[in-house]
Short mmCIF file of N, CA and C in Angstrom, two decimals:
data_model
loop_
_atom_site.label_atom_id
_atom_site.label_comp_id
_atom_site.label_asym_id
_atom_site.label_seq_id
_atom_site.Cartn_x
_atom_site.Cartn_y
_atom_site.Cartn_z
N ALA U 1 29.90 67.50 -48.75
CA ALA U 1 30.84 68.88 -48.33
C ALA U 1 31.86 68.96 -48.87
N ALA U 2 32.93 69.63 -49.01
CA ALA U 2 34.46 69.73 -48.40
C ALA U 2 34.43 70.28 -47.83
N ASP U 3 35.07 69.82 -47.14
CA ASP U 3 35.84 71.21 -45.67
C ASP U 3 36.57 72.52 -46.61
N PRO U 4 35.55 73.08 -46.03
CA PRO U 4 37.13 74.84 -46.10
C PRO U 4 37.88 75.04 -45.92
N GLY U 5 38.95 74.07 -44.77
CA GLY U 5 40.00 74.25 -44.64
C GLY U 5 40.50 73.39 -45.01
N ALA U 6 40.13 72.26 -45.30
CA ALA U 6 41.05 70.84 -46.05
C ALA U 6 42.22 71.08 -47.04
N GLY U 7 42.16 72.33 -47.39
CA GLY U 7 43.32 72.46 -48.58
C GLY U 7 44.56 72.99 -47.65
N GLU U 8 43.59 73.55 -46.23
CA GLU U 8 44.94 74.03 -46.37
C GLU U 8 45.53 72.65 -45.15
N VAL U 9 45.28 72.25 -45.08
CA VAL U 9 45.04 70.99 -44.04
C VAL U 9 46.93 70.43 -44.56
N PHE U 10 46.60 69.74 -45.99
CA PHE U 10 47.97 69.19 -46.21
C PHE U 10 49.48 70.10 -46.63
N ALA U 11 48.87 71.26 -45.41
CA ALA U 11 50.23 72.42 -46.48
C ALA U 11 51.16 72.19 -45.38
N ALA U 12 51.02 70.78 -45.00
CA ALA U 12 51.97 70.11 -43.19
C ALA U 12 53.06 69.72 -44.23
N MET U 13 54.13 71.05 -45.01
CA MET U 13 54.90 70.56 -45.18
C MET U 13 56.50 70.60 -44.54
N ASP U 14 57.49 69.67 -44.76
CA ASP U 14 58.92 70.45 -43.29
C ASP U 14 59.03 71.27 -43.86
N GLY U 15 59.58 72.54 -42.73
CA GLY U 15 60.21 73.67 -43.66
C GLY U 15 60.02 74.34 -41.54
N ARG U 16 60.30 75.93 -42.08
CA ARG U 16 59.83 77.29 -41.23
C ARG U 16 57.88 77.71 -41.42
N TYR U 17 57.78 77.31 -39.73
CA TYR U 17 56.23 77.73 -39.38
C TYR U 17 55.83 78.76 -38.19
N THR U 18 55.03 79.62 -38.86
CA THR U 18 55.12 81.06 -37.81
C THR U 18 54.16 80.66 -36.78
N VAL U 19 53.38 80.71 -35.92
CA VAL U 19 52.28 80.58 -35.16
C VAL U 19 51.80 81.63 -35.39
N GLN U 20 50.28 81.46 -35.80
CA GLN U 20 49.47 82.02 -36.37
C GLN U 20 48.13 82.05 -34.95
N HIS U 21 47.92 81.15 -34.70
CA HIS U 21 46.87 81.27 -33.33
C HIS U 21 47.08 81.92 -31.97
N ARG U 22 46.66 82.27 -31.04
CA ARG U 22 46.73 82.99 -30.39
C ARG U 22 47.51 82.61 -29.39
N GLU U 23 48.19 81.09 -29.15
CA GLU U 23 48.77 79.85 -28.87
C GLU U 23 48.19 78.53 -29.21
N ALA U 24 49.63 78.06 -29.24
CA ALA U 24 49.37 76.23 -29.91
C ALA U 24 50.03 75.06 -28.96
N ALA U 25 49.94 74.58 -28.58
CA ALA U 25 50.94 73.77 -27.42
C ALA U 25 51.57 72.61 -28.05
N VAL U 26 52.78 72.38 -27.13
CA VAL U 26 53.94 71.92 -27.56
C VAL U 26 53.21 70.06 -26.82
N ARG U 27 53.17 69.57 -27.12
CA ARG U 27 52.77 68.02 -26.54
C ARG U 27 54.71 67.29 -27.32
N SER U 28 54.59 65.78 -25.98
CA SER U 28 55.37 65.24 -26.40
C SER U 28 55.15 63.62 -27.16
N MET U 29 54.03 63.55 -27.55
CA MET U 29 53.74 63.10 -29.02
C MET U 29 52.41 63.12 -29.90
N PRO U 30 52.69 62.94 -31.09
CA PRO U 30 51.69 63.86 -31.87
C PRO U 30 50.09 62.76 -31.95
N SER U 31 49.67 63.79 -30.72
CA SER U 31 48.59 63.30 -30.17
C SER U 31 47.37 64.70 -28.75
N ILE U 32 46.53 64.33 -29.57
CA ILE U 32 46.02 65.59 -28.50
C ILE U 32 45.78 65.38 -27.20
N SER U 33 45.70 64.51 -26.21
CA SER U 33 45.73 63.95 -26.30
C SER U 33 46.86 63.18 -25.09
N SER U 34 48.40 63.14 -25.81
CA SER U 34 49.31 63.24 -25.24
C SER U 34 49.99 64.16 -23.92
N LYS U 35 50.92 64.53 -22.82
CA LYS U 35 51.67 65.62 -21.89
C LYS U 35 52.31 66.99 -22.71
N GLN U 36 51.71 67.66 -22.85
CA GLN U 36 51.59 68.89 -22.32
C GLN U 36 52.86 69.63 -22.24
N ILE U 37 54.45 69.77 -22.84
CA ILE U 37 55.35 70.20 -22.41
C ILE U 37 56.29 71.76 -22.74
N GLY U 38 54.86 72.42 -23.18
CA GLY U 38 55.06 73.78 -23.63
C GLY U 38 54.47 74.59 -24.42
N VAL U 39 54.42 75.89 -24.22
CA VAL U 39 53.65 76.51 -25.10
C VAL U 39 53.69 77.18 -26.29
N LEU U 40 53.64 77.56 -27.36
CA LEU U 40 53.61 79.09 -28.55
C LEU U 40 52.72 79.72 -28.62
N LYS U 41 53.61 81.30 -28.59
CA LYS U 41 52.89 81.96 -28.76
C LYS U 41 52.50 82.73 -29.64
N ARG U 42 51.58 83.63 -30.04
CA ARG U 42 51.14 84.05 -31.74
C ARG U 42 53.03 84.54 -32.56
N ASP U 43 52.88 84.57 -33.53
CA ASP U 43 55.16 84.55 -34.49
C ASP U 43 54.91 84.28 -33.59
N ASP U 44 55.54 83.69 -33.01
CA ASP U 44 56.66 82.95 -33.07
C ASP U 44 56.83 81.77 -33.91
N ARG U 45 58.25 81.66 -33.78
CA ARG U 45 58.93 80.77 -35.19
C ARG U 45 59.31 79.40 -35.17
N VAL U 46 58.84 78.67 -35.90
CA VAL U 46 59.31 76.95 -35.26
C VAL U 46 59.42 76.87 -36.94
N ALA U 47 60.94 75.29 -36.49
CA ALA U 47 60.92 74.50 -37.74
C ALA U 47 60.85 72.84 -37.69
N GLY U 48 60.69 72.32 -38.05
CA GLY U 48 60.72 71.10 -38.25
C GLY U 48 60.44 70.30 -39.40
N TRP U 49 59.29 68.47 -38.80
CA TRP U 49 59.33 67.47 -40.64
C TRP U 49 58.12 67.35 -39.90
N ALA U 50 57.44 67.49 -40.95
CA ALA U 50 55.68 67.10 -40.96
C ALA U 50 55.62 65.76 -41.03
N LEU U 51 54.28 64.84 -40.34
CA LEU U 51 54.09 64.29 -40.28
C LEU U 51 52.42 63.86 -40.15
N GLU U 52 51.65 63.52 -40.51
CA GLU U 52 50.66 63.50 -40.60
C GLU U 52 49.99 62.13 -39.52
N VAL U 53 49.60 61.91 -38.47
CA VAL U 53 48.70 60.99 -38.26
C VAL U 53 47.29 60.68 -37.51
N ASP U 54 46.31 59.95 -37.92
CA ASP U 54 44.78 60.32 -37.33
C ASP U 54 45.26 61.11 -38.19
N GLY U 55 45.23 60.99 -38.94
CA GLY U 55 44.65 62.29 -40.56
C GLY U 55 44.41 63.17 -39.57
N GLN U 56 45.79 63.44 -38.69
CA GLN U 56 46.60 65.27 -38.07
C GLN U 56 47.43 65.47 -38.78
N PRO U 57 47.86 67.13 -39.15
CA PRO U 57 49.29 67.20 -39.58
C PRO U 57 49.59 67.59 -38.25
N TRP U 58 50.87 67.13 -38.23
CA TRP U 58 51.95 67.42 -36.57
C TRP U 58 53.31 68.28 -37.15
N LEU U 59 53.79 68.66 -36.48
CA LEU U 59 55.20 69.70 -37.00
C LEU U 59 55.99 68.91 -35.57
N ARG U 60 56.80 67.82 -35.99
CA ARG U 60 57.73 68.17 -35.43
C ARG U 60 58.65 68.17 -35.18
N LEU U 61 59.63 69.08 -34.20
CA LEU U 61 60.16 70.13 -34.40
C LEU U 61 61.65 69.91 -33.83
N ASP U 62 62.38 70.93 -34.49
CA ASP U 62 64.14 70.47 -34.89
C ASP U 62 64.70 70.73 -33.62
N ASP U 63 65.95 70.82 -33.15
CA ASP U 63 66.55 70.77 -32.23
C ASP U 63 66.48 71.81 -31.91
N ASP U 64 66.91 73.33 -32.36
CA ASP U 64 66.84 74.28 -32.65
C ASP U 64 65.50 74.95 -31.59
N SER U 65 64.81 74.02 -32.53
CA SER U 65 63.61 74.94 -32.19
C SER U 65 63.15 74.64 -30.84
N ARG U 66 63.42 73.84 -30.44
CA ARG U 66 63.49 72.65 -29.19
C ARG U 66 64.34 72.73 -28.19
N GLN U 67 65.60 73.89 -28.31
CA GLN U 67 65.82 74.40 -27.15
C GLN U 67 66.10 76.04 -26.86
N ASP U 68 65.74 76.35 -28.52
CA ASP U 68 64.56 78.38 -28.02
C ASP U 68 63.56 77.59 -27.29
N LEU U 69 62.86 76.56 -27.03
CA LEU U 69 61.33 76.22 -25.70
C LEU U 69 62.00 75.85 -24.64
N LYS U 70 63.11 75.48 -24.54
CA LYS U 70 63.74 75.45 -23.08
C LYS U 70 63.17 73.61 -23.30
N ILE U 71 63.44 72.89 -24.45
CA ILE U 71 62.62 71.98 -23.69
C ILE U 71 63.39 70.70 -24.06
N GLU U 72 63.62 69.97 -22.66
CA GLU U 72 64.39 69.17 -22.54
C GLU U 72 64.24 67.55 -23.03
N VAL U 73 63.35 66.98 -23.65
CA VAL U 73 63.58 66.02 -23.83
C VAL U 73 63.26 65.73 -25.80
N ASP U 74 63.95 64.25 -26.58
CA ASP U 74 64.00 64.37 -27.84
C ASP U 74 62.72 65.10 -28.52
N ASP U 75 61.68 64.52 -28.12
CA ASP U 75 60.22 65.08 -29.04
C ASP U 75 59.72 65.53 -28.12
N ALA U 76 59.22 66.66 -29.64
CA ALA U 76 58.48 67.60 -29.35
C ALA U 76 57.57 68.01 -30.77
N PHE U 77 56.16 67.78 -30.92
CA PHE U 77 55.49 67.96 -31.86
C PHE U 77 54.26 68.95 -31.28
N VAL U 78 53.42 69.97 -32.34
CA VAL U 78 53.21 70.78 -32.54
C VAL U 78 51.52 71.12 -33.45
N LEU U 79 50.52 70.84 -33.04
CA LEU U 79 49.60 70.89 -34.84
C LEU U 79 49.58 71.64 -34.90
N ILE U 80 49.01 71.56 -36.60
CA ILE U 80 49.64 73.03 -37.89
C ILE U 80 48.53 73.06 -37.74
N HIS U 81 47.48 71.86 -38.12
CA HIS U 81 46.08 72.85 -37.88
C HIS U 81 45.03 71.92 -37.28
N GLY U 82 44.34 73.24 -36.36
CA GLY U 82 43.15 72.73 -34.72
C GLY U 82 42.49 72.04 -35.99
N ARG U 83 41.58 71.64 -36.79
CA ARG U 83 39.97 71.74 -36.87
C ARG U 83 39.70 70.30 -36.31
N CYS U 84 40.32 69.41 -35.20
CA CYS U 84 40.38 68.07 -34.56
C CYS U 84 40.09 68.54 -33.29
N VAL U 85 40.53 69.91 -32.71
CA VAL U 85 39.98 70.53 -32.07
C VAL U 85 38.95 71.75 -32.17
N GLY U 86 38.32 72.14 -32.89
CA GLY U 86 37.25 73.46 -32.73
C GLY U 86 38.12 74.35 -33.90
N LEU U 87 39.26 74.43 -33.84
CA LEU U 87 40.31 75.52 -34.21
C LEU U 87 40.75 75.58 -35.88
N GLY U 88 41.03 76.55 -36.41
CA GLY U 88 41.85 76.77 -37.97
C GLY U 88 42.81 76.65 -37.53
N VAL U 89 43.94 77.15 -38.61
CA VAL U 89 45.38 77.56 -38.43
C VAL U 89 45.75 77.80 -37.52
N LEU U 90 46.86 76.67 -37.42
CA LEU U 90 47.18 77.07 -35.46
C LEU U 90 48.49 77.47 -36.31
N LEU U 91 49.28 77.28 -37.00
CA LEU U 91 50.71 77.28 -37.61
C LEU U 91 50.71 77.33 -39.44
N ARG U 92 51.33 78.72 -39.74
CA ARG U 92 51.52 79.11 -40.83
C ARG U 92 52.83 78.51 -41.49
N TYR U 93 52.38 77.83 -42.81
CA TYR U 93 54.40 77.12 -43.46
C TYR U 93 54.69 79.02 -44.02
N HIS U 94 55.70 78.97 -43.91
CA HIS U 94 56.59 79.88 -43.72
C HIS U 94 57.63 79.70 -44.64
N GLY U 95 58.36 78.71 -45.15
CA GLY U 95 59.01 78.26 -46.16
C GLY U 95 60.51 76.96 -45.47
N ASP U 96 60.71 76.51 -46.47
CA ASP U 96 61.54 75.62 -46.25
C ASP U 96 62.58 75.13 -44.83
N LEU U 97 62.68 74.38 -45.30
CA LEU U 97 64.11 74.37 -43.28
C LEU U 97 65.59 75.14 -43.83
N LEU U 98 65.67 75.29 -42.87
CA LEU U 98 67.14 76.96 -43.34
C LEU U 98 68.20 74.89 -44.21
N ALA U 99 68.53 74.40 -43.74
CA ALA U 99 69.46 73.03 -43.86
C ALA U 99 68.87 72.99 -45.32
N PRO U 100 69.91 72.55 -46.59
CA PRO U 100 69.62 72.85 -47.45
C PRO U 100 69.28 71.21 -47.59
N VAL U 101 68.10 70.51 -48.63
CA VAL U 101 68.36 69.94 -49.18
C VAL U 101 69.03 68.75 -50.14
N SER U 102 69.45 67.97 -49.42
CA SER U 102 70.58 66.46 -50.30
C SER U 102 70.15 65.88 -51.71
N HIS U 103 70.10 65.50 -52.71
CA HIS U 103 69.30 65.05 -53.99
C HIS U 103 70.38 63.54 -53.53
N TYR U 104 69.40 62.44 -53.58
CA TYR U 104 70.46 61.29 -53.62
C TYR U 104 69.99 59.56 -55.03
N LYS U 105 70.60 59.55 -55.53
CA LYS U 105 69.68 58.24 -55.96
C LYS U 105 70.19 56.85 -56.03
N VAL U 106 68.67 56.06 -55.59
CA VAL U 106 69.30 54.96 -55.58
C VAL U 106 70.78 53.68 -55.63
N GLU U 107 71.97 53.28 -55.21
CA GLU U 107 72.51 52.84 -55.64
C GLU U 107 72.84 51.67 -56.17
N HIS U 108 72.15 50.55 -54.96
CA HIS U 108 72.06 50.02 -54.48
C HIS U 108 70.73 49.18 -55.21
N PRO U 109 70.71 47.27 -55.58
CA PRO U 109 69.28 46.67 -56.42
C PRO U 109 68.48 47.47 -55.68
N ARG U 110 68.33 47.42 -54.05
CA ARG U 110 66.81 48.12 -53.44
C ARG U 110 66.98 48.10 -51.73
N VAL U 111 66.80 49.42 -51.38
CA VAL U 111 67.32 49.75 -50.50
C VAL U 111 66.05 49.86 -49.59
N VAL U 112 65.67 49.33 -48.02
CA VAL U 112 64.47 49.87 -47.20
C VAL U 112 64.74 50.67 -46.99
N ILE U 113 62.82 51.50 -46.27
CA ILE U 113 62.51 52.95 -46.07
C ILE U 113 62.00 52.35 -44.50
N ARG U 114 62.74 53.17 -43.77
CA ARG U 114 62.42 52.45 -41.97
C ARG U 114 61.51 54.25 -41.48
N THR U 115 61.30 53.45 -40.24
CA THR U 115 60.57 54.55 -39.84
C THR U 115 61.71 55.23 -38.36
N SER U 116 62.51 55.11 -38.79
CA SER U 116 63.85 55.82 -37.60
C SER U 116 64.95 55.61 -38.23
N PRO U 117 66.21 56.06 -37.36
CA PRO U 117 67.26 56.13 -39.12
C PRO U 117 68.00 54.89 -37.56
N SER U 118 67.23 53.68 -37.69
CA SER U 118 68.11 52.75 -37.23
C SER U 118 67.40 51.22 -37.54
N THR U 119 68.65 50.13 -37.72
CA THR U 119 68.04 48.82 -38.39
C THR U 119 67.47 48.06 -37.33
N LYS U 120 66.61 48.69 -36.89
CA LYS U 120 65.36 48.05 -35.31
C LYS U 120 64.57 48.86 -36.20
N GLY U 121 64.42 50.39 -36.89
CA GLY U 121 62.82 50.97 -37.09
C GLY U 121 62.51 49.80 -37.93
N SER U 122 60.58 50.11 -38.09
CA SER U 122 59.91 49.39 -39.28
C SER U 122 60.42 49.63 -40.35
N ILE U 123 60.08 48.62 -40.97
CA ILE U 123 60.04 49.15 -42.48
C ILE U 123 58.52 49.44 -43.38
N ILE U 124 58.92 50.60 -43.47
CA ILE U 124 56.87 51.40 -43.92
C ILE U 124 57.77 50.88 -45.70
N GLY U 125 58.50 50.41 -46.47
CA GLY U 125 58.70 51.06 -47.78
C GLY U 125 60.00 50.39 -48.47
N THR U 126 60.15 50.39 -49.54
CA THR U 126 61.03 49.68 -50.41
C THR U 126 61.60 50.74 -51.92
N ALA U 127 62.85 51.00 -51.92
CA ALA U 127 63.21 52.41 -53.52
C ALA U 127 63.99 51.25 -53.77
N GLU U 128 63.62 51.12 -55.29
CA GLU U 128 64.21 50.36 -56.10
C GLU U 128 65.54 51.57 -56.80
N LYS U 129 66.86 50.47 -56.97
CA LYS U 129 68.00 50.96 -57.99
C LYS U 129 67.22 51.80 -59.08
N GLY U 130 68.20 53.57 -58.65
CA GLY U 130 67.76 54.84 -59.90
C GLY U 130 67.22 55.70 -59.09
N THR U 131 66.31 54.73 -57.90
CA THR U 131 64.90 55.60 -57.54
C THR U 131 65.53 57.31 -57.04
N PRO U 132 65.86 58.34 -57.42
CA PRO U 132 65.81 59.74 -56.79
C PRO U 132 65.09 59.31 -55.74
N LEU U 133 66.09 60.17 -53.73
CA LEU U 133 65.32 60.56 -53.21
C LEU U 133 66.50 61.34 -52.97
N SER U 134 65.53 62.60 -51.32
CA SER U 134 65.78 64.45 -51.11
C SER U 134 65.25 63.92 -50.27
N GLY U 135 66.07 64.73 -49.09
CA GLY U 135 66.26 64.85 -47.88
C GLY U 135 66.91 65.46 -46.82
N TRP U 136 67.61 65.53 -45.67
CA TRP U 136 68.78 66.14 -44.49
C TRP U 136 69.33 64.46 -44.82
N ALA U 137 71.24 64.32 -44.76
CA ALA U 137 71.78 63.55 -44.52
C ALA U 137 71.75 63.33 -43.24
N THR U 138 72.28 62.78 -42.22
CA THR U 138 72.33 62.63 -40.82
C THR U 138 73.03 61.71 -40.04
N ASP U 139 73.44 61.66 -39.47
CA ASP U 139 74.88 60.91 -38.49
C ASP U 139 74.18 60.18 -37.77
N ILE U 140 74.09 59.02 -37.24
CA ILE U 140 73.15 58.69 -36.54
C ILE U 140 74.33 57.17 -35.70
N ASP U 141 74.92 57.18 -34.73
CA ASP U 141 75.39 56.39 -34.19
C ASP U 141 76.86 55.79 -35.34
N SER U 142 77.28 56.90 -35.57
CA SER U 142 78.39 57.27 -36.97
C SER U 142 77.88 56.62 -38.09
N VAL U 143 76.60 56.12 -37.92
CA VAL U 143 76.03 55.33 -40.23
C VAL U 143 75.50 56.37 -40.04
N PRO U 144 74.83 56.34 -41.58
CA PRO U 144 74.79 57.90 -42.11
C PRO U 144 73.78 57.38 -42.58
N TRP U 145 72.29 58.68 -42.35
CA TRP U 145 71.25 58.00 -42.49
C TRP U 145 70.39 58.93 -43.14
N LEU U 146 70.04 58.86 -44.91
CA LEU U 146 68.78 60.57 -45.30
C LEU U 146 67.91 60.19 -44.81
N ARG U 147 66.88 61.47 -43.98
CA ARG U 147 65.85 61.30 -43.84
C ARG U 147 64.47 62.23 -44.68
N LEU U 148 63.46 61.40 -45.46
CA LEU U 148 63.00 61.47 -46.26
C LEU U 148 62.46 63.29 -46.10
N ASP U 149 62.37 64.21 -47.41
CA ASP U 149 61.35 65.65 -47.44
C ASP U 149 60.33 64.83 -47.44
N SER U 150 59.38 65.80 -47.63
CA SER U 150 57.89 65.74 -47.44
C SER U 150 57.25 65.68 -49.38
N LYS U 151 58.79 65.63 -49.87
CA LYS U 151 57.64 65.29 -51.56
C LYS U 151 58.66 64.03 -51.64
N SER U 152 59.32 63.69 -51.06
CA SER U 152 60.06 61.91 -51.67
C SER U 152 58.97 61.28 -50.33
N ARG U 153 58.28 61.56 -49.67
CA ARG U 153 58.05 60.46 -48.18
C ARG U 153 56.52 60.50 -48.97
N GLN U 154 55.85 61.72 -49.75
CA GLN U 154 54.13 61.57 -50.58
C GLN U 154 54.81 61.51 -51.79
N GLU U 155 55.36 60.89 -52.34
CA GLU U 155 55.66 60.52 -53.78
C GLU U 155 55.90 58.35 -53.42
N ARG U 156 55.96 58.34 -52.04
CA ARG U 156 55.58 56.79 -51.92
C ARG U 156 54.23 56.69 -51.22
N GLY U 157 53.57 58.22 -50.84
CA GLY U 157 52.46 57.50 -50.07
C GLY U 157 52.92 57.42 -48.82
N LEU U 158 54.04 57.75 -47.95
CA LEU U 158 54.34 57.52 -46.67
C LEU U 158 53.53 59.13 -45.71
N ARG U 159 53.14 58.77 -44.43
CA ARG U 159 52.59 59.76 -43.77
C ARG U 159 54.41 60.52 -42.67
N GLU U 160 54.25 59.33 -42.21
CA GLU U 160 54.55 59.51 -40.80
C GLU U 160 56.48 59.68 -41.48
N GLU U 161 57.35 59.71 -40.42
CA GLU U 161 58.99 60.33 -40.87
C GLU U 161 59.17 59.44 -41.54
N ALA U 162 60.71 58.91 -41.92
CA ALA U 162 60.30 58.19 -42.96
C ALA U 162 62.49 58.23 -43.30
N PHE U 163 63.14 57.38 -42.99
CA PHE U 163 64.91 57.07 -43.25
C PHE U 163 65.58 55.99 -43.76
N ALA U 164 66.54 56.61 -45.02
CA ALA U 164 67.16 55.06 -45.31
C ALA U 164 68.44 55.27 -44.74
N MET U 165 68.36 54.18 -44.95
CA MET U 165 70.55 53.98 -45.21
C MET U 165 71.06 55.06 -46.51
N ILE U 166 72.55 55.13 -45.61
CA ILE U 166 72.77 55.83 -47.37
C ILE U 166 74.34 55.00 -47.60
N HIS U 167 74.82 54.32 -46.37
CA HIS U 167 75.61 53.72 -46.29
C HIS U 167 75.89 52.10 -45.30
N GLY U 168 75.92 50.99 -46.07
CA GLY U 168 75.48 50.12 -45.90
C GLY U 168 76.74 49.08 -45.13
N GLU U 169 77.66 50.11 -44.48
CA GLU U 169 78.92 49.20 -44.45
C GLU U 169 78.57 48.72 -43.19
N SER U 170 77.50 49.22 -41.72
CA SER U 170 77.77 48.42 -40.74
C SER U 170 76.14 47.51 -40.81
N VAL U 171 75.99 46.71 -42.12
CA VAL U 171 75.19 45.80 -42.19
C VAL U 171 75.86 45.38 -43.61
N GLY U 172 77.44 45.14 -43.65
CA GLY U 172 77.77 44.24 -44.11
C GLY U 172 77.90 45.02 -45.66
N LEU U 173 76.51 45.87 -45.91
CA LEU U 173 76.91 46.13 -47.18
C LEU U 173 78.05 47.97 -47.73
N GLY U 174 77.76 48.14 -49.15
CA GLY U 174 78.45 49.19 -49.02
C GLY U 174 77.58 50.37 -49.57
N VAL U 175 77.70 51.11 -50.24
CA VAL U 175 77.09 52.45 -50.96
C VAL U 175 75.71 52.11 -51.59
N LEU U 176 75.00 52.47 -50.81
CA LEU U 176 72.40 52.09 -50.72
C LEU U 176 72.68 53.48 -51.46
N LEU U 177 72.82 54.78 -51.73
CA LEU U 177 72.42 56.38 -52.00
C LEU U 177 73.84 56.83 -52.30
N LYS U 178 73.86 57.18 -54.07
CA LYS U 178 74.66 57.65 -54.15
C LYS U 178 73.90 59.49 -53.71
N SER U 179 75.72 60.65 -53.92
CA SER U 179 74.71 61.93 -53.92
C SER U 179 75.09 62.63 -55.66
N MET U 180 73.32 63.13 -56.09
CA MET U 180 73.72 62.99 -56.95
C MET U 180 74.60 64.59 -56.77
N GLU U 181 74.33 65.41 -55.87
CA GLU U 181 75.69 66.44 -56.38
C GLU U 181 76.81 66.43 -56.53
N GLU U 182 77.42 65.26 -55.92
CA GLU U 182 78.69 64.99 -56.09
C GLU U 182 78.75 64.35 -57.30
N ASP U 183 78.07 63.42 -58.67
CA ASP U 183 78.22 62.73 -59.74
C ASP U 183 77.82 64.65 -60.59
N LEU U 184 77.22 65.54 -60.30
CA LEU U 184 76.67 67.20 -60.85
C LEU U 184 78.46 67.20 -60.89
N LYS U 185 78.88 68.19 -59.40
CA LYS U 185 80.48 68.08 -59.61
C LYS U 185 81.68 67.59 -60.77
N PHE U 186 81.28 66.15 -60.59
CA PHE U 186 82.18 65.25 -61.19
C PHE U 186 81.84 65.21 -62.42
N ARG U 187 80.94 65.30 -62.68
CA ARG U 187 80.40 65.88 -64.24
C ARG U 187 80.70 66.94 -64.77
N ALA U 188 80.41 68.14 -64.25
CA ALA U 188 81.10 69.33 -64.45
C ALA U 188 82.78 69.58 -64.71
N GLN U 189 83.82 68.84 -63.31
CA GLN U 189 84.43 69.01 -63.59
C GLN U 189 85.48 68.47 -64.52
N GLU U 190 84.59 67.08 -65.76
CA GLU U 190 84.77 65.92 -66.49
C GLU U 190 85.04 67.24 -67.68
N GLN U 191 84.08 67.92 -67.99
CA GLN U 191 83.88 69.03 -69.06
C GLN U 191 84.80 69.74 -69.18
N LEU U 192 85.15 70.48 -67.92
CA LEU U 192 86.08 71.26 -67.85
C LEU U 192 87.12 71.11 -67.94
N LEU U 193 87.68 69.98 -68.41
CA LEU U 193 88.41 69.04 -68.38
C LEU U 193 88.92 68.67 -70.22
N GLU U 194 87.64 68.85 -70.25
CA GLU U 194 87.52 68.29 -72.07
C GLU U 194 87.66 70.44 -72.51
N LEU U 195 87.06 70.92 -72.15
CA LEU U 195 87.03 71.93 -72.74
C LEU U 195 88.60 71.82 -72.88
N GLY U 196 89.42 71.96 -71.66
CA GLY U 196 90.74 72.64 -71.84
C GLY U 196 91.82 71.61 -72.75
N GLU U 197 91.08 70.59 -73.50
CA GLU U 197 92.06 70.04 -74.17
C GLU U 197 92.44 70.67 -75.53
#
């Protein structure tokens, strides 16, 4: 028989959440056996990136959520659905992340997708030239990376966090991902110029 809560479980979407249960533990790793580093109370609001570990949906808290909770470590995780501990929905999905998603297209013949924004991160996939990717651009040690959103990850069957380098200057390459927004702006300007002729 299908689990009645199964449909809610992969409401594991990147975004903002409200605590629905009386309380939810904040942990140092996405595992119920990892150290508890904080606690959320009912109606607290948090935001972050969804990932699935051993079949369980977790939310990796963003910087603002960690600061609000006065959590001093770099990573903090909250279980989204508590069925593995005999509970129901712990966090209710409540909207996209406030930062708008950026849209890119792969410009290089192929780019690698890694588990972390570093050339040392494990390779978990690739994307061929022309493939659209979406997510949030972030600079790590002056290198621009795209943190893939849940849509781009799910299209590739990726359950963990995933990153693709935007510009490969640091590894002797050029542009790897091209912003589709810049493309659209450029085309709109060209059309305006044509109209003005």
